[in-house]
Coordinates of C-alpha atoms in Angstrom, one line a residue:
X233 CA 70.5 128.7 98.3
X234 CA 70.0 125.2 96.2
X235 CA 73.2 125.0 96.8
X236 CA 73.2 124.8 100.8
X237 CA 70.0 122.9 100.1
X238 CA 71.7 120.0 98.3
X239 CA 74.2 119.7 100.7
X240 CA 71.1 119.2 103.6
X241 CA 70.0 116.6 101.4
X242 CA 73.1 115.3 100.7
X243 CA 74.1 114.6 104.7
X244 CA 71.3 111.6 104.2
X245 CA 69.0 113.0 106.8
X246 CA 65.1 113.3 106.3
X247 CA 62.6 114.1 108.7
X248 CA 61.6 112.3 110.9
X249 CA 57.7 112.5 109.1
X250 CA 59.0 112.3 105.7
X251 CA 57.2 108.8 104.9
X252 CA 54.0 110.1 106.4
X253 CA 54.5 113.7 104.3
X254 CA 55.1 111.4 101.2
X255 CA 51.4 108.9 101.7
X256 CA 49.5 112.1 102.3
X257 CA 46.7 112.9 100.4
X258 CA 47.2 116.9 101.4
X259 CA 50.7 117.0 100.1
X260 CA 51.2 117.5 96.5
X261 CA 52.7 114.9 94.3
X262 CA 56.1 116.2 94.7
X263 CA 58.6 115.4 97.3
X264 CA 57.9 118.2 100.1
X265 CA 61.4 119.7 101.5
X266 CA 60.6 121.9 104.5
X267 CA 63.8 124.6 105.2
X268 CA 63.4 126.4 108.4
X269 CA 65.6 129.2 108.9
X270 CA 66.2 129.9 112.9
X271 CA 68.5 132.6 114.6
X272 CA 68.0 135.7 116.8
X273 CA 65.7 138.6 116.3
X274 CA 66.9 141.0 113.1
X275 CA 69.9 138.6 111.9
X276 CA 68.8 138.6 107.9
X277 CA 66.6 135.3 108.0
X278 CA 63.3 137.4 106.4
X279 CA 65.1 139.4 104.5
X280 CA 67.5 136.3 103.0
X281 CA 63.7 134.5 102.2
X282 CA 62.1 137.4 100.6
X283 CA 65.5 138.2 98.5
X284 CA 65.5 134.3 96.9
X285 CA 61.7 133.9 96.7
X286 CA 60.5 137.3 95.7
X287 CA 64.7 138.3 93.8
X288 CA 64.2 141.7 95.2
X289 CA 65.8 142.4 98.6
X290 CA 63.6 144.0 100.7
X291 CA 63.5 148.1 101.8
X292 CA 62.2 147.9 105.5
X293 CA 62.3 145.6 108.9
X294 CA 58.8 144.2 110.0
X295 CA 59.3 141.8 112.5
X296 CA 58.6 138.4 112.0
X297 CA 56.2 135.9 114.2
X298 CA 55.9 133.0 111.6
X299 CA 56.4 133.1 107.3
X300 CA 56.6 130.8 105.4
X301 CA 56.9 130.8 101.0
X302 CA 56.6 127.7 98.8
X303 CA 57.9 127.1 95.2
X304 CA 58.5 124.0 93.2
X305 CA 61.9 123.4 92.1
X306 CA 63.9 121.4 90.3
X307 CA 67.4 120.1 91.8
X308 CA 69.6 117.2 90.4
X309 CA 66.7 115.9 87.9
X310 CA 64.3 115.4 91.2
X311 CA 61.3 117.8 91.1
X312 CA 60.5 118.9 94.9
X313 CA 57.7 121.7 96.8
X314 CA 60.1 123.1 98.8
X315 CA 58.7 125.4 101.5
X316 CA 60.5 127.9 103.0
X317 CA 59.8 128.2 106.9
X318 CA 60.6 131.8 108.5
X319 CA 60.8 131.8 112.1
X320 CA 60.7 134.6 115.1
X321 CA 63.9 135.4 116.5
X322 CA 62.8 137.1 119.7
X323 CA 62.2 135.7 122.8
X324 CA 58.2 136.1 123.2
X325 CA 57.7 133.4 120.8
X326 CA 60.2 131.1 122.5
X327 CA 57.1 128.7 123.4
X328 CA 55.6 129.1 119.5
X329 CA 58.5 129.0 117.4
X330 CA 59.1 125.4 118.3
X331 CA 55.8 124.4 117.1
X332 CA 57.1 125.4 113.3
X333 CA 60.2 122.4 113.7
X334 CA 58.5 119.1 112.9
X335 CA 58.7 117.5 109.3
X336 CA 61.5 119.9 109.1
X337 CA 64.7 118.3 106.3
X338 CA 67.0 121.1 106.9
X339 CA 67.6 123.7 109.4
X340 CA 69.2 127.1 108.3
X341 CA 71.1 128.3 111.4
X342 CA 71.3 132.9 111.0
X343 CA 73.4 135.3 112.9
X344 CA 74.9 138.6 112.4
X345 CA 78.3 138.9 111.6
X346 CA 78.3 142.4 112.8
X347 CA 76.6 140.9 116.3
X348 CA 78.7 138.7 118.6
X349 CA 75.9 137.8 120.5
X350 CA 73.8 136.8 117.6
X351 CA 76.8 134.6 116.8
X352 CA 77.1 133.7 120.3
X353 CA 73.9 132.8 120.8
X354 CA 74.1 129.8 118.1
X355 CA 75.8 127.8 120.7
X356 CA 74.1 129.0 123.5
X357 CA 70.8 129.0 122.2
X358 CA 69.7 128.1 119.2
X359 CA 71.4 124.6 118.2
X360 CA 70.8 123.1 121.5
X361 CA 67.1 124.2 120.8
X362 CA 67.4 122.3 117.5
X363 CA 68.8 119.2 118.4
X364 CA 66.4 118.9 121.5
X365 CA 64.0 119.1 119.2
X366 CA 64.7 117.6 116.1
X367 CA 68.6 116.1 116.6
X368 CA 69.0 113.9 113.4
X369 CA 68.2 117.0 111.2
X370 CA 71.0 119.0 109.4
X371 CA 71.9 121.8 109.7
X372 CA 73.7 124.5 107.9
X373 CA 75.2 127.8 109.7
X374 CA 75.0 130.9 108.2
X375 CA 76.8 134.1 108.7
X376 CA 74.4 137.5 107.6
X377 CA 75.7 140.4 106.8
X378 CA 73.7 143.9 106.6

């Protein structure tokens, strides 16, 4: 995963609330790097987070409406908080999920590969949502498997 991270920061994109993020008094003294992960409904995004925060993969689906996990880490000699932002796949939090996008530095884009649609919908639905949203922002596709 640091690797795909790098590579977001690499594409010399920051959020759009980066300076603010930096001058807050809330925010730790590290660089915050927020990493949203978006897709459909059951595509891998929880289980992906839980696997590289927690390094155990996870036994059972529970849906998720909003996540999110935090660790500091260390990447090219720069220390940063990133936080890891889970987001709901399904279409009853289409109005909500939106809400989790701002101050975002990289976007991780899930589908199935065993579900055409979830694939499918990445061009339908999700990176059109994204760059309505937040269009200078990377981001990085990836294919789930189960």
């Amino acid at each position: 995963m640091l690797t795909m991270i790098r590579r977001c920061l690499t594409m010399g994109a920051e959020s759009q609330y980066s300076d603010t993020l930096k001058s807050s008094k809330k925010c730790s003294k590290l660089r915050p790097l927020k990493i949203t992960a978006v897709g459909d409904g059951m595509v891998g995004k929880t289980c992906m987070l839980i696997t590289y925060t927690t390094k155990q993969f996870p036994t059972e689906y529970v849906p998720t409406v909003f996540d999110n996990y935090a660790e500091n880490i260390i990447m090219d000699g720069q220390e940063y908080n990133m936080c890891l932002w889970d987001t709901a796949g399904q279409e009853d939090y289409e109005r909500l999920r939106p809400l989790s996008y701002p101050n975002t530095d990289c976007f991780l884009l899930c589908y199935s590969v065993g579900s055409r649609s979830s694939f499918e919908n990445i061009a339908s639905k999700w990176h059109p949502e994204i760059q309505h949203h937040c269009p200078k922002i990377p981001v990085i596709l990836i294919g789930k498997a189960r």
